[in-house]
Amino acid sequence: MKITILYFASLREQLGCAQEVLDVEANTVEELLPILCERGPQWQQALCDNAHLQVAVNHTVVDLATPLKEGDEVAFFPPVTGG
Amino acid sequence: MKITILYFASLREQLGCAQEVLDVEANTVEELLPILCERGPQWQQALCDNAHLQVAVNHTVVDLATPLKEGDEVAFFPPVTGG
Amino acid sequence: MSQWVRVQQEDFDLSTEVARLRDGRKDIGAVVAFVGTVRDINQGDRVSTMVLEHYPGMTEKALHEIREEAHRRWRLENSLIIHRVGPLAPADQIVLVAVASRHRGDAFAAAEFMMDYLKTRAPFWKKEQTPEGSRWVDARVSDQQAAQRWEHADADI
Amino acid sequence: MSQWVRVQQEDFDLSTEVARLRDGRKDIGAVVAFVGTVRDINQGDRVSTMVLEHYPGMTEKALHEIREEAHRRWRLENSLIIHRVGPLAPADQIVLVAVASRHRGDAFAAAEFMMDYLKTRAPFWKKEQTPEGSRWVDARVSDQQAAQRWEHADADI
């Protein structure tokens, strides 16, 4: 299934990627993460070894057990610092 | 001794008096009050029978035991309602 | 009267006053401004106009003391109080309390404190015009209670 | 984007926005406005400029949810949130949260709540330029703690 993945702020810079569309088999965010982290050490560090990683699916912050479906927009980002 | 007495808001209207200079022997506010209340029932009601009466001496809210001296400015008023 | 405490008949402009409060300073991170306005309903009755009376001299002293107490209790960079007197109509601005600080917690607490103390300690009185005639506004128990929340800290001074 | 939640590059004028919020209504007695501004010192270092990045679409959704939650928790007549994005310099305005209510207690609580939730739930990120180069600003534990103060009431919804 196809999902859109977005990376923001320091994650975007570390990964050199703002947005990608991925055709992937992953039932949850938890299953998606190892697929991304296999790409190399900077992915491992930015996503899988990052205790502060935030995840949103379709504009709502979720936990890693959240199911994914075709067409979902998944976003990874660091803790927010607006205001 | 001479003191200035001011009346504000509903007290000013009840008493028909905004300000007076009085030559009076009163060591405290408590001693001043009966002298004023002898003037008639509206004075008695507005000042001596008024549980909500506020008193300031020289621009500071005080209690009735506060001493008075020559030249003091005494003000009587109801609870404040600004803001 | 200092430039940070004003009692006046004229209206005020919020942006102008906040710009004056901030004065271009780059160490300020937070401004909280409270504007009180005249409502057309009070205690169930329609209010067409009101007149605000005060005690000249004592008013300014009371407002200065409230401001100074706020600066003792919180870390503030600046603050101002403007209170109008004279005739006012519904929707008119009555009062502005504005506080500038490094971090927002100080500004929020100090602004609310200053309003609660102003409501119970500054010598202003409102007389309302209603369809039944004019009347002096009664002090509210809720304002007394709001001010009492801050009094445990009075022991510090 | 609704007229009460805006994410924009342009600056805003406090008086204009508060007048829009109040809309001449005579049932409003209290307005609390919070303005956040850029400080030239953060974590001990001088900040010359910053850039605010956000997540378009999610930002507006998060701000709407914060606003709606405030209207559920307090009796509010109106509220607005404006947050700037893009390049900003010290003393620039970053954010405006303004709340109008009948009585001041609701406006003070709701404005502080909205800021605390915005700080921890709205997807904005700051990148600062300092003499040592540029850096992403770290989230503050104190902001997390400020937001947690309100969470006991989350059980209501």
PDB file of N, CA and C in Angstrom, chain A residues 1-47:
ATOM      1  N   MET A   1       0.842  -1.210   0.000  1.00  0.00           N
ATOM      2  CA  MET A   1       0.000   0.000   0.000  1.00  0.00           C
ATOM      3  C   MET A   1       0.869   1.250   0.000  1.00  0.00           C
ATOM      4  N   LYS A   2       0.308   2.323  -0.529  1.00  0.00           N
ATOM      5  CA  LYS A   2       1.080   3.576  -0.630  1.00  0.00           C
ATOM      6  C   LYS A   2       0.775   4.494   0.545  1.00  0.00           C
ATOM      7  N   ILE A   3       1.817   4.978   1.163  1.00  0.00           N
ATOM      8  CA  ILE A   3       1.641   5.998   2.202  1.00  0.00           C
ATOM      9  C   ILE A   3       2.608   7.148   1.919  1.00  0.00           C
ATOM     10  N   THR A   4       2.229   8.329   2.381  1.00  0.00           N
ATOM     11  CA  THR A   4       3.104   9.504   2.278  1.00  0.00           C
ATOM     12  C   THR A   4       3.782   9.694   3.623  1.00  0.00           C
ATOM     13  N   ILE A   5       5.101   9.918   3.602  1.00  0.00           N
ATOM     14  CA  ILE A   5       5.836  10.139   4.853  1.00  0.00           C
ATOM     15  C   ILE A   5       6.482  11.514   4.815  1.00  0.00           C
ATOM     16  N   LEU A   6       6.278  12.278   5.908  1.00  0.00           N
ATOM     17  CA  LEU A   6       6.867  13.625   6.012  1.00  0.00           C
ATOM     18  C   LEU A   6       7.856  13.658   7.174  1.00  0.00           C
ATOM     19  N   TYR A   7       8.924  14.450   7.012  1.00  0.00           N
ATOM     20  CA  TYR A   7       9.925  14.632   8.071  1.00  0.00           C
ATOM     21  C   TYR A   7      10.071  16.133   8.313  1.00  0.00           C
ATOM     22  N   PHE A   8      10.097  16.510   9.591  1.00  0.00           N
ATOM     23  CA  PHE A   8      10.150  17.950   9.890  1.00  0.00           C
ATOM     24  C   PHE A   8      11.361  18.328  10.734  1.00  0.00           C
ATOM     25  N   ALA A   9      11.741  19.595  10.575  1.00  0.00           N
ATOM     26  CA  ALA A   9      12.725  20.258  11.447  1.00  0.00           C
ATOM     27  C   ALA A   9      14.052  19.499  11.463  1.00  0.00           C
ATOM     28  N   SER A  10      14.600  19.204  12.635  1.00  0.00           N
ATOM     29  CA  SER A  10      15.913  18.557  12.698  1.00  0.00           C
ATOM     30  C   SER A  10      15.902  17.196  12.011  1.00  0.00           C
ATOM     31  N   LEU A  11      14.787  16.472  12.059  1.00  0.00           N
ATOM     32  CA  LEU A  11      14.724  15.163  11.381  1.00  0.00           C
ATOM     33  C   LEU A  11      14.869  15.330   9.872  1.00  0.00           C
ATOM     34  N   ARG A  12      14.186  16.306   9.319  1.00  0.00           N
ATOM     35  CA  ARG A  12      14.285  16.577   7.880  1.00  0.00           C
ATOM     36  C   ARG A  12      15.722  16.845   7.481  1.00  0.00           C
ATOM     37  N   GLU A  13      16.427  17.629   8.321  1.00  0.00           N
ATOM     38  CA  GLU A  13      17.829  17.955   7.999  1.00  0.00           C
ATOM     39  C   GLU A  13      18.739  16.737   8.144  1.00  0.00           C
ATOM     40  N   GLN A  14      18.550  15.971   9.244  1.00  0.00           N
ATOM     41  CA  GLN A  14      19.392  14.789   9.464  1.00  0.00           C
ATOM     42  C   GLN A  14      19.238  13.777   8.331  1.00  0.00           C
ATOM     43  N   LEU A  15      17.987  13.620   7.850  1.00  0.00           N
ATOM     44  CA  LEU A  15      17.706  12.588   6.848  1.00  0.00           C
ATOM     45  C   LEU A  15      17.838  13.127   5.430  1.00  0.00           C
ATOM     46  N   GLY A  16      17.949  14.433   5.291  1.00  0.00           N
ATOM     47  CA  GLY A  16      18.006  15.022   3.949  1.00  0.00           C
ATOM     48  C   GLY A  16      16.755  14.730   3.149  1.00  0.00           C
ATOM     49  N   CYS A  17      15.637  14.599   3.831  1.00  0.00           N
ATOM     50  CA  CYS A  17      14.390  14.237   3.148  1.00  0.00           C
ATOM     51  C   CYS A  17      13.220  14.944   3.817  1.00  0.00           C
ATOM     52  N   ALA A  18      12.391  15.632   3.037  1.00  0.00           N
ATOM     53  CA  ALA A  18      11.227  16.312   3.592  1.00  0.00           C
ATOM     54  C   ALA A  18       9.968  15.459   3.416  1.00  0.00           C
ATOM     55  N   GLN A  19       9.906  14.730   2.317  1.00  0.00           N
ATOM     56  CA  GLN A  19       8.665  14.021   1.992  1.00  0.00           C
ATOM     57  C   GLN A  19       8.966  12.907   1.006  1.00  0.00           C
ATOM     58  N   GLU A  20       8.306  11.778   1.195  1.00  0.00           N
ATOM     59  CA  GLU A  20       8.423  10.694   0.210  1.00  0.00           C
ATOM     60  C   GLU A  20       7.105   9.932   0.159  1.00  0.00           C
ATOM     61  N   VAL A  21       6.859   9.285  -0.989  1.00  0.00           N
ATOM     62  CA  VAL A  21       5.713   8.381  -1.072  1.00  0.00           C
ATOM     63  C   VAL A  21       6.283   6.982  -1.159  1.00  0.00           C
ATOM     64  N   LEU A  22       5.841   6.105  -0.248  1.00  0.00           N
ATOM     65  CA  LEU A  22       6.436   4.779  -0.134  1.00  0.00           C
ATOM     66  C   LEU A  22       5.357   3.727  -0.381  1.00  0.00           C
ATOM     67  N   ASP A  23       5.718   2.701  -1.170  1.00  0.00           N
ATOM     68  CA  ASP A  23       4.824   1.548  -1.348  1.00  0.00           C
ATOM     69  C   ASP A  23       5.361   0.469  -0.429  1.00  0.00           C
ATOM     70  N   VAL A  24       4.637   0.173   0.639  1.00  0.00           N
ATOM     71  CA  VAL A  24       5.218  -0.612   1.721  1.00  0.00           C
ATOM     72  C   VAL A  24       4.137  -1.461   2.393  1.00  0.00           C
ATOM     73  N   GLU A  25       4.566  -2.608   2.931  1.00  0.00           N
ATOM     74  CA  GLU A  25       3.629  -3.407   3.724  1.00  0.00           C
ATOM     75  C   GLU A  25       3.942  -3.176   5.199  1.00  0.00           C
ATOM     76  N   ALA A  26       3.097  -2.424   5.876  1.00  0.00           N
ATOM     77  CA  ALA A  26       3.301  -2.142   7.311  1.00  0.00           C
ATOM     78  C   ALA A  26       1.923  -1.919   7.909  1.00  0.00           C
ATOM     79  N   ASN A  27       1.540  -2.772   8.861  1.00  0.00           N
ATOM     80  CA  ASN A  27       0.208  -2.661   9.452  1.00  0.00           C
ATOM     81  C   ASN A  27       0.107  -1.537  10.470  1.00  0.00           C
ATOM     82  N   THR A  28       1.262  -1.179  11.039  1.00  0.00           N
ATOM     83  CA  THR A  28       1.278  -0.142  12.069  1.00  0.00           C
ATOM     84  C   THR A  28       2.515   0.736  11.865  1.00  0.00           C
ATOM     85  N   VAL A  29       2.559   1.856  12.608  1.00  0.00           N
ATOM     86  CA  VAL A  29       3.751   2.701  12.593  1.00  0.00           C
ATOM     87  C   VAL A  29       4.946   1.898  13.103  1.00  0.00           C
ATOM     88  N   GLU A  30       4.707   1.071  14.105  1.00  0.00           N
ATOM     89  CA  GLU A  30       5.763   0.229  14.675  1.00  0.00           C
ATOM     90  C   GLU A  30       6.402  -0.687  13.622  1.00  0.00           C
ATOM     91  N   GLU A  31       5.595  -1.154  12.674  1.00  0.00           N
ATOM     92  CA  GLU A  31       6.136  -2.022  11.614  1.00  0.00           C
ATOM     93  C   GLU A  31       6.817  -1.204  10.516  1.00  0.00           C
ATOM     94  N   LEU A  32       6.404   0.037  10.370  1.00  0.00           N
ATOM     95  CA  LEU A  32       7.015   0.893   9.341  1.00  0.00           C
ATOM     96  C   LEU A  32       8.434   1.306   9.729  1.00  0.00           C
ATOM     97  N   LEU A  33       8.620   1.575  11.029  1.00  0.00           N
ATOM     98  CA  LEU A  33       9.897   2.151  11.476  1.00  0.00           C
ATOM     99  C   LEU A  33      11.114   1.308  11.098  1.00  0.00           C
ATOM    100  N   PRO A  34      11.150  -0.024  11.365  1.00  0.00           N
ATOM    101  CA  PRO A  34      12.359  -0.793  11.024  1.00  0.00           C
ATOM    102  C   PRO A  34      12.663  -0.776   9.526  1.00  0.00           C
ATOM    103  N   ILE A  35      11.623  -0.689   8.719  1.00  0.00           N
ATOM    104  CA  ILE A  35      11.841  -0.629   7.260  1.00  0.00           C
ATOM    105  C   ILE A  35      12.618   0.636   6.902  1.00  0.00           C
ATOM    106  N   LEU A  36      12.265   1.746   7.554  1.00  0.00           N
ATOM    107  CA  LEU A  36      12.969   3.013   7.297  1.00  0.00           C
ATOM    108  C   LEU A  36      14.377   2.978   7.888  1.00  0.00           C
ATOM    109  N   CYS A  37      14.506   2.393   9.072  1.00  0.00           N
ATOM    110  CA  CYS A  37      15.794   2.435   9.776  1.00  0.00           C
ATOM    111  C   CYS A  37      16.849   1.542   9.132  1.00  0.00           C
ATOM    112  N   GLU A  38      16.414   0.576   8.333  1.00  0.00           N
ATOM    113  CA  GLU A  38      17.370  -0.260   7.582  1.00  0.00           C
ATOM    114  C   GLU A  38      18.159   0.548   6.553  1.00  0.00           C
ATOM    115  N   ARG A  39      17.701   1.742   6.248  1.00  0.00           N
ATOM    116  CA  ARG A  39      18.345   2.523   5.186  1.00  0.00           C
ATOM    117  C   ARG A  39      19.747   2.993   5.561  1.00  0.00           C
ATOM    118  N   GLY A  40      20.058   3.004   6.865  1.00  0.00           N
ATOM    119  CA  GLY A  40      21.408   3.434   7.232  1.00  0.00           C
ATOM    120  C   GLY A  40      21.447   3.996   8.638  1.00  0.00           C
ATOM    121  N   PRO A  41      22.660   4.263   9.135  1.00  0.00           N
ATOM    122  CA  PRO A  41      22.812   4.684  10.528  1.00  0.00           C
ATOM    123  C   PRO A  41      22.113   6.012  10.854  1.00  0.00           C
ATOM    124  N   GLN A  42      22.089   6.957   9.908  1.00  0.00           N
ATOM    125  CA  GLN A  42      21.419   8.211  10.253  1.00  0.00           C
ATOM    126  C   GLN A  42      19.903   8.010  10.394  1.00  0.00           C
ATOM    127  N   TRP A  43      19.345   7.086   9.653  1.00  0.00           N
ATOM    128  CA  TRP A  43      17.908   6.765   9.800  1.00  0.00           C
ATOM    129  C   TRP A  43      17.671   6.051  11.128  1.00  0.00           C
ATOM    130  N   GLN A  44      18.563   5.097  11.418  1.00  0.00           N
ATOM    131  CA  GLN A  44      18.470   4.377  12.695  1.00  0.00           C
ATOM    132  C   GLN A  44      18.488   5.364  13.865  1.00  0.00           C
ATOM    133  N   GLN A  45      19.430   6.297  13.811  1.00  0.00           N
ATOM    134  CA  GLN A  45      19.609   7.251  14.902  1.00  0.00           C
ATOM    135  C   GLN A  45      18.436   8.231  14.990  1.00  0.00           C
ATOM    136  N   ALA A  46      18.004   8.736  13.844  1.00  0.00           N
ATOM    137  CA  ALA A  46      16.965   9.777  13.849  1.00  0.00           C
ATOM    138  C   ALA A  46      15.591   9.214  14.217  1.00  0.00           C
ATOM    139  N   LEU A  47      15.323   7.965  13.830  1.00  0.00           N
ATOM    140  CA  LEU A  47      13.967   7.428  14.029  1.00  0.00           C
ATOM    141  C   LEU A  47      13.921   6.337  15.100  1.00  0.00           C
TER     142      LEU A  47
END
